Short mmCIF file of C-alpha atoms and ligand atoms in Angstrom, two decimals:
data_model
loop_
_atom_site.label_atom_id
_atom_site.label_comp_id
_atom_site.label_asym_id
_atom_site.label_seq_id
_atom_site.Cartn_x
_atom_site.Cartn_y
_atom_site.Cartn_z
CA MET T 1 -11.19 -1.46 -15.51
CA SER T 2 -10.13 -1.10 -11.91
CA GLY T 3 -9.14 -4.16 -9.93
CA LEU T 4 -7.81 -5.91 -13.03
CA GLY T 5 -4.25 -6.13 -11.79
CA LYS T 6 -2.44 -3.25 -13.48
CA GLY T 7 -0.50 -2.67 -10.26
CA VAL T 8 0.65 -6.28 -10.04
CA THR T 9 1.53 -6.34 -13.76
CA THR T 10 3.55 -3.15 -13.37
CA SER T 11 5.30 -4.43 -10.24
CA SER T 12 6.01 -7.80 -11.84
CA ILE T 13 7.62 -6.29 -14.94
CA ALA T 14 9.66 -4.00 -12.70
CA LYS T 15 10.68 -7.01 -10.61
CA LEU T 16 11.83 -8.93 -13.69
CA LEU T 17 13.95 -6.00 -14.79
CA GLN T 18 15.37 -5.68 -11.29
CA LEU T 19 16.20 -9.40 -11.28
CA ALA T 20 18.10 -8.77 -14.52
CA ASP T 21 20.25 -6.29 -12.60
CA GLN T 22 18.59 -3.18 -14.00
CA LYS T 23 18.01 -0.08 -11.91
CA VAL T 24 14.23 0.30 -11.95
CA SER T 25 11.41 2.14 -10.32
CA CYS T 26 7.69 2.62 -10.88
CA VAL T 27 5.36 5.59 -11.18
CA LYS T 28 1.62 5.55 -10.64
CA ILE T 29 -0.55 8.04 -12.48
CA ASP T 30 -3.94 8.63 -10.90
CA PRO T 31 -6.11 10.69 -13.21
CA TYR T 32 -8.57 11.77 -10.49
CA LEU T 33 -8.86 15.35 -9.29
CA ASN T 34 -7.77 14.78 -5.69
CA TYR T 35 -4.31 16.14 -5.02
CA ASP T 36 -3.41 12.85 -3.34
CA ALA T 37 -5.16 9.81 -1.86
CA GLY T 38 -5.12 11.31 1.67
CA THR T 39 -8.71 12.47 1.79
CA MET T 40 -10.24 9.46 0.04
CA ASN T 41 -12.34 6.87 1.81
CA PRO T 42 -10.38 3.61 2.04
CA VAL T 43 -13.55 1.59 1.50
CA ALA T 44 -14.05 3.20 -1.90
CA HIS T 45 -10.46 3.51 -3.06
CA GLY T 46 -8.40 1.13 -0.97
CA GLU T 47 -5.73 1.95 1.55
CA VAL T 48 -3.83 5.21 1.66
CA PHE T 49 -0.18 4.16 1.43
CA VAL T 50 2.26 6.41 3.30
CA THR T 51 5.77 6.83 1.92
CA ASN T 52 8.93 7.61 3.89
CA ASP T 53 8.82 11.19 2.71
CA GLY T 54 5.25 11.61 3.91
CA GLY T 55 3.25 11.09 0.73
CA GLU T 56 -0.33 9.86 1.09
CA CYS T 57 -0.34 7.70 -2.00
CA ASP T 58 -2.29 5.21 -4.01
CA MET T 59 -1.97 1.68 -2.68
CA ASP T 60 -0.12 0.58 -5.83
CA ILE T 61 2.93 2.40 -4.46
CA GLY T 62 2.82 -0.24 -1.70
CA ASN T 63 2.84 -3.01 -4.30
CA TYR T 64 5.91 -1.49 -5.92
CA GLU T 65 7.72 -1.23 -2.59
CA ARG T 66 6.88 -4.82 -1.68
CA PHE T 67 7.84 -6.30 -5.03
CA LEU T 68 11.03 -4.30 -5.41
CA ASN T 69 11.97 -4.14 -1.70
CA GLN T 70 12.76 -0.53 -2.36
CA ASP T 71 11.43 2.78 -0.97
CA ILE T 72 9.38 4.78 -3.47
CA PRO T 73 9.18 8.57 -2.95
CA LYS T 74 5.88 10.45 -3.14
CA SER T 75 6.84 12.13 -6.43
CA HIS T 76 6.11 8.74 -8.01
CA ASN T 77 2.36 9.14 -7.54
CA ILE T 78 1.26 11.72 -10.11
CA THR T 79 -2.32 13.02 -10.06
CA THR T 80 -4.27 15.42 -12.24
CA ALA T 81 -4.46 17.92 -9.37
CA GLN T 82 -0.68 18.01 -8.94
CA VAL T 83 -0.15 18.54 -12.66
CA TYR T 84 -2.76 21.30 -12.97
CA SER T 85 -1.60 23.00 -9.75
CA SER T 86 1.91 23.28 -11.18
CA VAL T 87 0.67 24.57 -14.53
CA ILE T 88 -1.70 27.09 -12.96
CA SER T 89 0.89 28.37 -10.50
CA ALA T 90 3.45 28.71 -13.33
CA GLU T 91 0.89 30.66 -15.32
CA ARG T 92 0.25 33.00 -12.36
CA LYS T 93 3.97 33.55 -11.96
CA GLY T 94 4.10 34.62 -15.59
CA GLU T 95 6.18 31.69 -16.77
CA TYR T 96 4.11 31.31 -19.92
CA LEU T 97 3.89 35.06 -20.55
CA GLY T 98 2.13 35.80 -23.82
CA ALA T 99 0.93 32.22 -24.34
CA CYS T 100 -2.56 30.82 -24.23
CA VAL T 101 -2.14 28.01 -21.68
CA GLN T 102 -3.60 24.72 -22.94
CA ILE T 103 -3.81 21.02 -22.20
CA ILE T 104 -1.52 20.40 -25.17
CA PRO T 105 1.29 21.38 -24.79
CA HIS T 106 1.35 22.82 -21.27
CA VAL T 107 -0.36 20.09 -19.30
CA THR T 108 1.18 17.29 -21.36
CA ASP T 109 4.64 18.90 -21.02
CA GLU T 110 4.23 19.03 -17.25
CA ILE T 111 3.35 15.31 -17.21
CA LYS T 112 6.34 14.38 -19.37
CA ASN T 113 8.67 16.57 -17.31
CA ARG T 114 7.62 14.85 -14.11
CA ILE T 115 8.21 11.40 -15.57
CA ARG T 116 11.56 12.32 -17.13
CA LYS T 117 12.73 14.08 -13.98
CA ILE T 118 12.25 10.92 -11.92
CA ALA T 119 14.12 8.75 -14.44
CA LYS T 120 16.95 11.26 -14.61
CA ASP T 121 17.22 12.22 -10.91
CA GLU T 122 17.28 8.59 -9.87
CA ASP T 123 19.55 7.55 -12.72
CA LEU T 124 17.26 4.69 -13.70
CA ASP T 125 17.73 2.14 -16.44
CA PHE T 126 13.98 1.59 -16.67
CA LEU T 127 10.97 3.43 -15.32
CA ILE T 128 7.64 1.64 -15.46
CA VAL T 129 4.74 4.10 -15.57
CA GLU T 130 1.33 2.77 -14.64
CA CYS T 131 -1.56 4.85 -15.92
CA GLY T 132 -4.69 4.34 -13.84
CA GLY T 133 -8.22 4.41 -15.18
CA THR T 134 -9.72 2.83 -18.27
CA VAL T 135 -8.80 3.66 -21.84
CA GLY T 136 -11.41 6.09 -23.11
CA ASP T 137 -12.02 7.78 -19.73
CA ILE T 138 -12.07 11.55 -20.16
CA GLU T 139 -9.83 11.98 -17.10
CA SER T 140 -6.94 9.88 -18.35
CA LEU T 141 -6.79 11.36 -21.87
CA PRO T 142 -4.15 14.07 -21.17
CA PHE T 143 -1.92 11.42 -19.58
CA LEU T 144 -2.24 8.96 -22.45
CA GLU T 145 -1.60 11.83 -24.86
CA ALA T 146 1.59 12.73 -22.95
CA LEU T 147 2.71 9.10 -23.07
CA ARG T 148 1.96 8.92 -26.79
CA GLN T 149 4.13 12.00 -27.31
CA MET T 150 6.94 10.46 -25.27
CA ARG T 151 7.04 7.48 -27.58
CA VAL T 152 7.34 9.83 -30.57
CA GLU T 153 10.08 11.85 -28.88
CA GLU T 154 12.08 8.95 -27.41
CA GLY T 155 11.56 6.62 -30.36
CA PRO T 156 10.34 3.02 -30.30
CA GLN T 157 13.48 1.88 -28.48
CA GLY T 158 12.84 4.42 -25.72
CA VAL T 159 9.23 3.72 -24.80
CA ILE T 160 7.06 0.63 -25.06
CA PHE T 161 3.42 0.14 -24.11
CA VAL T 162 1.86 -2.71 -22.16
CA HIS T 163 -1.92 -2.77 -22.20
CA VAL T 164 -3.68 -4.72 -19.43
CA THR T 165 -6.98 -6.19 -20.64
CA LEU T 166 -9.54 -8.81 -19.71
CA ALA T 167 -10.54 -12.08 -21.41
CA PRO T 168 -13.59 -13.27 -19.50
CA SER T 169 -14.92 -16.83 -19.64
CA LEU T 170 -18.66 -16.92 -19.33
CA ASP T 171 -18.75 -20.28 -17.60
CA VAL T 172 -16.23 -22.63 -16.04
CA VAL T 173 -15.28 -24.58 -19.16
CA GLY T 174 -16.37 -21.80 -21.47
CA GLU T 175 -14.53 -20.13 -24.27
CA GLN T 176 -12.23 -17.22 -23.43
CA LYS T 177 -13.79 -14.14 -24.92
CA THR T 178 -11.52 -11.79 -26.86
CA LYS T 179 -13.98 -9.01 -27.67
CA PRO T 180 -13.25 -6.74 -24.66
CA THR T 181 -9.53 -6.92 -25.48
CA GLN T 182 -10.16 -6.22 -29.16
CA HIS T 183 -12.25 -3.16 -28.40
CA SER T 184 -9.97 -1.85 -25.74
CA ALA T 185 -6.91 -2.12 -28.01
CA GLN T 186 -8.91 -0.41 -30.74
CA GLU T 187 -9.80 2.43 -28.40
CA LEU T 188 -6.14 2.78 -27.48
CA ARG T 189 -5.10 2.91 -31.14
CA ARG T 190 -7.77 5.53 -31.78
CA ILE T 191 -5.88 7.84 -29.43
CA GLY T 192 -2.62 7.01 -31.14
CA ILE T 193 -1.12 4.26 -29.02
CA GLN T 194 -0.32 0.83 -30.44
CA PRO T 195 0.40 -1.55 -27.56
CA ASP T 196 3.62 -3.59 -27.76
CA PHE T 197 2.37 -6.13 -25.23
CA LEU T 198 -1.03 -7.21 -24.04
CA ALA T 199 -1.22 -8.54 -20.51
CA VAL T 200 -4.49 -10.40 -20.63
CA ARG T 201 -6.21 -11.17 -17.34
CA CYS T 202 -8.08 -14.47 -17.36
CA THR T 203 -8.98 -17.22 -14.93
CA LEU T 204 -7.27 -20.11 -16.74
CA PRO T 205 -4.13 -19.81 -18.90
CA LEU T 206 -4.88 -18.13 -22.21
CA GLU T 207 -5.19 -20.75 -24.95
CA GLU T 208 -2.95 -20.59 -28.03
CA LYS T 209 -5.90 -20.06 -30.34
CA THR T 210 -7.14 -17.19 -28.17
CA LYS T 211 -3.69 -15.60 -28.22
CA ASN T 212 -3.62 -15.87 -32.00
CA LYS T 213 -7.06 -14.41 -32.38
CA ILE T 214 -6.19 -11.48 -30.12
CA ALA T 215 -2.91 -10.95 -31.98
CA MET T 216 -4.73 -10.84 -35.32
CA PHE T 217 -7.19 -8.20 -34.18
CA THR T 218 -4.83 -6.01 -32.18
CA ASN T 219 -1.62 -5.90 -34.27
CA VAL T 220 0.35 -7.35 -31.38
CA THR T 221 2.70 -10.29 -32.11
CA ALA T 222 1.12 -13.48 -30.72
CA SER T 223 4.14 -14.17 -28.50
CA ASP T 224 3.66 -10.72 -26.93
CA VAL T 225 0.08 -11.52 -25.97
CA LEU T 226 0.71 -12.61 -22.40
CA SER T 227 -1.54 -14.78 -20.31
CA CYS T 228 -2.04 -13.31 -16.84
CA HIS T 229 -4.16 -16.06 -15.38
CA ASP T 230 -5.15 -16.46 -11.75
CA VAL T 231 -2.41 -17.69 -9.44
CA LYS T 232 -2.32 -18.43 -5.73
CA SER T 233 -0.08 -15.54 -4.87
CA ILE T 234 0.68 -12.32 -6.72
CA PHE T 235 4.37 -13.06 -6.23
CA GLU T 236 4.08 -15.84 -8.83
CA VAL T 237 3.19 -13.34 -11.56
CA PRO T 238 6.80 -12.38 -12.45
CA GLN T 239 7.53 -16.06 -13.06
CA ILE T 240 4.54 -16.65 -15.33
CA LEU T 241 5.39 -13.57 -17.38
CA TYR T 242 9.02 -14.65 -17.56
CA ASP T 243 8.04 -18.13 -18.73
CA GLN T 244 6.18 -16.55 -21.65
CA GLY T 245 9.33 -14.83 -22.84
CA ILE T 246 8.54 -11.29 -21.82
CA MET T 247 12.12 -10.42 -20.88
CA ASP T 248 13.74 -11.38 -24.18
CA SER T 249 11.04 -9.50 -25.98
CA ILE T 250 11.39 -6.37 -23.80
CA PHE T 251 15.16 -6.30 -24.24
CA THR T 252 14.81 -6.84 -27.99
CA LYS T 253 12.33 -3.97 -28.29
CA PHE T 254 14.67 -1.68 -26.38
CA GLY T 255 17.55 -2.72 -28.61
CA LYS T 256 19.38 -4.37 -25.75
CA VAL T 257 19.64 -7.85 -27.23
CA GLY T 258 21.76 -10.27 -25.27
CA MET T 259 20.96 -8.91 -21.81
CA VAL T 260 21.01 -11.74 -19.31
CA ASN T 261 19.13 -12.49 -16.17
CA ALA T 262 21.18 -12.66 -13.02
CA SER T 263 20.39 -16.13 -11.71
CA SER T 264 21.52 -15.61 -8.11
CA ASN T 265 18.94 -12.83 -7.83
CA TRP T 266 16.36 -15.30 -9.08
CA ASP T 267 17.26 -17.92 -6.50
CA LYS T 268 16.76 -15.44 -3.66
CA TRP T 269 13.51 -14.15 -5.09
CA ASN T 270 12.11 -17.63 -5.81
CA LYS T 271 12.74 -18.66 -2.22
CA ILE T 272 10.83 -15.62 -0.99
CA ALA T 273 8.00 -16.04 -3.49
CA GLN T 274 7.60 -19.76 -2.73
CA ASN T 275 7.71 -19.18 0.99
CA MET T 276 4.74 -16.82 0.60
CA VAL T 277 2.45 -19.63 -0.62
CA ASN T 278 3.71 -22.77 1.03
CA HIS T 279 2.12 -23.11 4.44
CA GLU T 280 -1.51 -23.87 3.72
CA ASP T 281 -1.77 -26.51 6.45
CA GLN T 282 -0.54 -24.38 9.36
CA LYS T 283 -3.08 -21.69 10.02
CA ILE T 284 -3.13 -18.87 12.53
CA LYS T 285 -6.48 -17.18 12.95
CA ILE T 286 -6.39 -13.42 13.28
CA ALA T 287 -9.38 -11.17 13.90
CA MET T 288 -8.96 -7.81 12.31
CA VAL T 289 -11.36 -5.44 13.97
CA GLY T 290 -11.84 -2.07 12.35
CA LYS T 291 -14.05 0.37 10.54
CA TYR T 292 -13.24 -0.16 6.91
CA VAL T 293 -13.73 -3.90 6.72
CA THR T 294 -16.08 -4.12 3.73
CA LEU T 295 -13.24 -3.82 1.23
CA ALA T 296 -10.23 -6.10 1.67
CA ASP T 297 -8.07 -3.47 -0.01
CA SER T 298 -8.63 -0.88 2.72
CA TYR T 299 -5.97 -2.51 4.89
CA VAL T 300 -3.96 -4.14 2.17
CA SER T 301 -0.53 -3.42 3.69
CA VAL T 302 -1.63 -4.82 7.05
CA ASN T 303 -2.84 -7.99 5.33
CA HIS T 304 0.46 -8.33 3.52
CA ALA T 305 2.48 -7.63 6.65
CA LEU T 306 0.64 -10.40 8.51
CA LYS T 307 1.39 -12.81 5.67
CA HIS T 308 5.06 -11.84 5.53
CA ALA T 309 5.30 -12.48 9.27
CA GLY T 310 3.48 -15.80 8.92
CA ALA T 311 5.83 -16.93 6.15
CA GLU T 312 8.76 -16.08 8.40
CA ILE T 313 7.70 -18.69 10.94
CA GLY T 314 6.28 -21.13 8.40
CA LYS T 315 2.59 -20.48 8.99
CA SER T 316 -0.21 -19.08 6.94
CA ILE T 317 -2.56 -16.47 8.26
CA ASP T 318 -6.33 -16.63 8.14
CA ILE T 319 -7.76 -13.16 8.54
CA ASP T 320 -11.37 -12.52 9.51
CA TRP T 321 -12.51 -8.93 9.21
CA ILE T 322 -14.88 -7.85 11.91
CA ASP T 323 -16.82 -4.61 11.68
CA SER T 324 -16.27 -2.65 14.88
CA GLU T 325 -19.54 -0.83 14.31
CA SER T 326 -21.75 -3.89 14.36
CA ILE T 327 -19.97 -6.20 16.81
CA THR T 328 -22.07 -6.80 19.94
CA ASP T 329 -20.97 -10.20 21.20
CA TYR T 330 -17.29 -9.86 22.01
CA SER T 331 -16.98 -13.50 23.01
CA ILE T 332 -16.67 -14.37 19.30
CA LEU T 333 -13.15 -12.96 19.60
CA SER T 334 -12.14 -15.82 21.89
CA LYS T 335 -11.74 -18.21 18.95
CA TYR T 336 -8.88 -16.19 17.47
CA ASN T 337 -5.17 -16.63 18.11
CA GLY T 338 -4.66 -12.89 17.90
CA ILE T 339 -6.56 -9.62 17.52
CA LEU T 340 -5.33 -6.77 15.38
CA VAL T 341 -6.83 -3.29 15.30
CA PRO T 342 -5.53 -1.22 12.38
CA GLY T 343 -5.67 2.55 11.82
CA GLY T 344 -8.84 4.56 11.53
CA PHE T 345 -10.44 7.94 11.92
CA GLY T 346 -13.54 9.43 13.50
CA VAL T 347 -16.36 8.48 15.84
CA ARG T 348 -18.05 5.68 13.93
CA GLY T 349 -17.03 2.25 15.14
CA SER T 350 -14.68 3.57 17.83
CA GLU T 351 -16.63 2.21 20.83
CA GLY T 352 -16.46 -1.30 19.33
CA ILE T 353 -12.70 -0.98 19.05
CA ILE T 354 -12.36 0.19 22.66
CA GLN T 355 -14.38 -2.85 23.81
CA THR T 356 -12.28 -5.13 21.59
CA ALA T 357 -9.03 -3.80 23.05
CA ASN T 358 -10.45 -4.36 26.52
CA TYR T 359 -11.61 -7.89 25.68
CA ALA T 360 -8.15 -8.80 24.38
CA ARG T 361 -6.56 -7.46 27.56
CA GLU T 362 -8.96 -9.19 29.95
CA ASN T 363 -8.73 -12.52 28.11
CA ASN T 364 -4.97 -12.52 27.56
CA ILE T 365 -5.34 -12.72 23.75
CA PRO T 366 -2.35 -11.35 21.80
CA TYR T 367 -3.21 -7.83 20.67
CA LEU T 368 -1.57 -5.55 18.16
CA GLY T 369 -3.02 -2.05 17.89
CA ILE T 370 -1.84 0.22 15.11
CA CYS T 371 -2.28 4.00 15.33
CA PHE T 372 -6.04 4.27 16.11
CA GLY T 373 -5.72 0.76 17.59
CA PHE T 374 -2.91 2.05 19.84
CA GLN T 375 -4.81 5.16 20.92
CA LEU T 376 -8.03 3.28 21.65
CA ALA T 377 -6.17 0.56 23.58
CA ALA T 378 -4.87 3.29 25.91
CA ILE T 379 -8.41 4.60 26.29
CA ALA T 380 -9.74 1.09 27.04
CA PHE T 381 -7.10 0.72 29.77
CA GLY T 382 -7.80 4.21 31.12
CA ARG T 383 -11.51 3.55 31.41
CA ASN T 384 -11.41 0.00 32.73
CA VAL T 385 -8.27 -0.23 34.83
CA MET T 386 -7.61 3.37 35.88
CA LYS T 387 -11.33 4.11 36.14
CA LEU T 388 -10.97 7.39 34.28
CA GLU T 389 -14.56 8.45 33.91
CA ASP T 390 -15.57 9.33 30.34
CA GLY T 391 -12.00 8.63 29.14
CA ASN T 392 -11.74 9.28 25.41
CA SER T 393 -9.93 10.91 22.51
CA THR T 394 -10.88 14.48 21.65
CA GLU T 395 -11.20 13.24 18.07
CA ILE T 396 -14.18 11.17 19.22
CA LYS T 397 -15.52 13.35 22.04
CA PRO T 398 -14.12 16.89 22.02
CA ASP T 399 -15.45 17.76 25.51
CA THR T 400 -14.47 14.51 27.28
CA LYS T 401 -13.64 14.84 30.99
CA ASN T 402 -10.51 12.73 30.50
CA PRO T 403 -8.79 13.45 27.18
CA ILE T 404 -6.39 10.48 27.25
CA VAL T 405 -5.74 11.10 23.56
CA ASP T 406 -5.62 14.68 22.36
CA LEU T 407 -4.55 16.78 19.38
CA LEU T 408 -0.85 17.17 18.69
CA PRO T 409 0.01 20.74 19.76
CA GLU T 410 1.03 21.69 16.23
CA GLN T 411 -2.28 20.40 14.91
CA LYS T 412 -4.43 22.71 17.02
CA ASP T 413 -4.58 25.60 14.54
CA ILE T 414 -4.76 23.58 11.33
CA SER T 415 -7.97 23.96 9.37
CA ASN T 416 -7.08 22.22 6.06
CA MET T 417 -7.71 18.47 6.11
CA GLY T 418 -5.56 17.49 3.12
CA GLY T 419 -1.91 16.62 3.70
CA SER T 420 -1.89 18.23 7.16
CA LEU T 421 -1.44 15.24 9.45
CA ARG T 422 1.87 14.19 10.98
CA LEU T 423 3.12 12.26 7.97
CA GLY T 424 6.07 10.14 6.98
CA ALA T 425 9.05 8.55 8.68
CA ASN T 426 10.37 9.81 12.03
CA ASN T 427 12.94 8.46 14.42
CA ILE T 428 11.69 6.68 17.52
CA GLN T 429 13.64 5.96 20.72
CA ILE T 430 13.02 2.64 22.40
CA LYS T 431 13.31 2.22 26.17
CA GLN T 432 15.64 -0.36 27.68
CA ASN T 433 14.30 -3.57 29.21
CA THR T 434 10.98 -3.51 27.43
CA ASN T 435 9.27 -5.87 25.06
CA ALA T 436 9.71 -3.17 22.41
CA GLN T 437 13.45 -3.44 22.84
CA LYS T 438 13.27 -7.22 22.54
CA ILE T 439 11.21 -6.91 19.37
CA TYR T 440 13.42 -4.39 17.60
CA ASN T 441 16.72 -5.23 19.27
CA THR T 442 17.97 -1.67 18.81
CA GLU T 443 17.59 1.76 20.41
CA THR T 444 16.36 3.81 17.47
CA ILE T 445 13.96 2.86 14.72
CA SER T 446 12.50 4.90 11.88
CA LYS T 447 8.82 4.35 11.14
CA ARG T 448 6.12 6.00 9.10
CA HIS T 449 3.32 8.01 10.66
CA ARG T 450 -0.09 9.29 9.69
CA HIS T 451 -1.98 10.83 12.58
CA ARG T 452 -3.29 14.03 14.10
CA TYR T 453 -3.83 12.91 17.72
CA GLU T 454 -1.51 11.45 20.33
CA ILE T 455 -1.30 10.22 23.94
CA ASN T 456 -1.81 13.04 26.44
CA LYS T 457 1.37 13.03 28.54
CA GLN T 458 -0.51 14.13 31.63
CA TYR T 459 -1.73 10.54 32.18
CA ILE T 460 1.52 8.66 31.65
CA ALA T 461 2.61 8.30 35.28
CA GLU T 462 -0.77 6.91 36.24
CA PHE T 463 -0.74 4.45 33.35
CA GLU T 464 2.64 3.14 34.42
CA LYS T 465 1.50 2.82 38.05
CA ASN T 466 -1.33 0.61 36.81
CA GLY T 467 0.80 -1.70 34.69
CA LEU T 468 0.74 -0.23 31.20
CA ILE T 469 4.03 1.25 30.07
CA PHE T 470 4.97 3.44 27.16
CA SER T 471 8.04 1.76 25.78
CA ALA T 472 9.04 4.10 22.95
CA GLU T 473 8.84 7.80 22.26
CA SER T 474 9.85 10.40 19.71
CA ASP T 475 10.81 14.10 19.51
CA ASN T 476 12.72 14.02 22.83
CA GLY T 477 9.93 12.46 24.77
CA LYS T 478 7.25 14.73 23.37
CA ARG T 479 5.23 11.90 21.84
CA MET T 480 4.47 8.35 22.93
CA GLU T 481 5.09 5.80 20.20
CA MET T 482 4.54 2.35 21.74
CA LEU T 483 2.63 0.88 24.65
CA GLU T 484 2.77 -2.55 26.26
CA ILE T 485 1.37 -4.44 29.22
CA PRO T 486 4.23 -6.54 30.60
CA SER T 487 1.93 -8.89 32.53
CA HIS T 488 -0.02 -9.78 29.38
CA LYS T 489 0.83 -12.58 26.92
CA PHE T 490 1.36 -10.00 24.16
CA TYR T 491 -0.23 -6.56 24.26
CA LEU T 492 1.37 -4.03 21.99
CA GLY T 493 0.23 -0.72 20.59
CA VAL T 494 2.15 1.38 18.11
CA GLN T 495 1.45 4.99 17.13
CA PHE T 496 3.30 4.45 13.85
CA HIS T 497 2.35 2.23 10.90
CA PRO T 498 4.68 -0.79 10.87
CA GLU T 499 2.77 -2.34 7.95
CA PHE T 500 4.33 0.07 5.47
CA ASN T 501 7.81 -1.28 6.22
CA SER T 502 7.02 -4.94 5.79
CA ARG T 503 8.19 -6.73 2.66
CA PRO T 504 8.16 -10.36 1.56
CA GLY T 505 11.24 -12.03 2.96
CA PHE T 506 11.81 -8.99 5.21
CA PRO T 507 8.84 -8.94 7.58
CA GLU T 508 8.36 -6.06 10.01
CA GLU T 509 9.50 -6.97 13.51
CA SER T 510 6.34 -6.09 15.48
CA PHE T 511 4.23 -8.25 13.15
CA VAL T 512 6.63 -11.16 13.58
CA ALA T 513 6.47 -10.81 17.37
CA PHE T 514 2.66 -10.63 17.27
CA ILE T 515 2.35 -13.69 15.02
CA LYS T 516 4.84 -15.63 17.12
CA ALA T 517 2.83 -14.85 20.25
CA ALA T 518 -0.39 -15.79 18.44
CA SER T 519 1.09 -19.13 17.38
CA GLU T 520 2.05 -20.14 20.92
N1 LIG X 1 -7.47 9.06 13.97
C1 LIG X 1 -6.25 8.96 14.66
C2 LIG X 1 -5.40 10.22 14.54
O1 LIG X 1 -5.65 11.03 13.69
C3 LIG X 1 -5.48 7.73 14.21
C4 LIG X 1 -5.04 7.85 12.78
C5 LIG X 1 -4.69 6.52 12.17
O2 LIG X 1 -5.07 5.46 12.67
N2 LIG X 1 -4.01 6.54 11.06
O3 LIG X 1 -4.48 10.40 15.28
#
């Protein structure tokens, strides 16, 4: 089922292989019919993760990047729509001339080709493919069938299967139940896949007798039934899998007996992983004010980025999510060390964000505004300091008298919503003698974007006269990328998404600066 931890299991196995000096990457299969995650509501599906090459991907891609400290291209998120689009367009071109085009072999071949192409193009030693959904779902069947075929074609030393299951305990001291795992493994065998490993999610470590019982019913060797019990931080999962002997067993199954783990890699990783959990006593309170606050996963990269930054200065971060649609008493924000407004779209909740940005400015509370949070901070300043009547974004109010934020020129004629924003990494020029320059300590940075609107250049001179400066820009000054208020303790807005570049042990600079300011 969803939320079980397939992404963390996948990332952890990839991490262990990387620590053993193997060249690895991960692929996420999403069996849904959307072409990509771009048009999905983050409250239902979690964050849309943006890759360097402009993919709007499943948030698991973010997990892979953070665990591996490695960029993952958008081709690594395969969906049903992408597969069928390719097959249908090949059929229209006449590439299957004479054939009746079918799920087997045409769709399954397309799936296998995509997976093999990644492994080959990137010259990988191991590719870990995570198949989303639940075994037995109609949607995931063609993918599981393709994976079954790959095992036949590559042989047992070319492909192994890890099945992530659940062993619930019905009360605190209660027995760990094996039935869901038994049935799930049975269902998997029914479609022709015998798992090599079971990664069993449970609250407390899986007991020996439970492992044995599961092994008996599922045909999996007891030592390959792995306990994936709750831990404080997801970065401990590689270690608990390692301690259960997963690496020796993986290498044995692939016929690579005698492969060793590179211990210096481990030392570095352990330091990072430990640093992510260590600072329970030193808390910084951050208010995250946004629209999609009912699901923690909707801003998962922002949450991680805050934690990476906290770990950097030896603090832990306490995040309170505040719904910008229902907030009425802004004075509750005064108890926080910092206020962060993440990305967002549309009218709903936008007034609450504008008020929040204004409250942070007036009360000298460190503020970090990302994308929507950058745009709405400019609007808050325009309305309250520059007295621009009706100041707004044309996304929120198309006929506003003062369009401080307006459509990008190239966006004006676009009618398709999917994949049509300004997406992916672009170079950004930072101005001298600004806080931005202090933060990044360089002239050019490359950051990922996902937006359709931007600061209307017509207002810039007036902003700067009133004490808000735009400290970075892109496309030869065409677009504003950062704003700051030099007289404020810390007031920073960024048009890009710094959260996608933050990794454990390598925190993103603007988050570090924000957390430092919040801790002072
Ligand atoms: N809605 C805004 C835009 O399209 C901001 C997007 C975002 O926050 N990702 O420009």
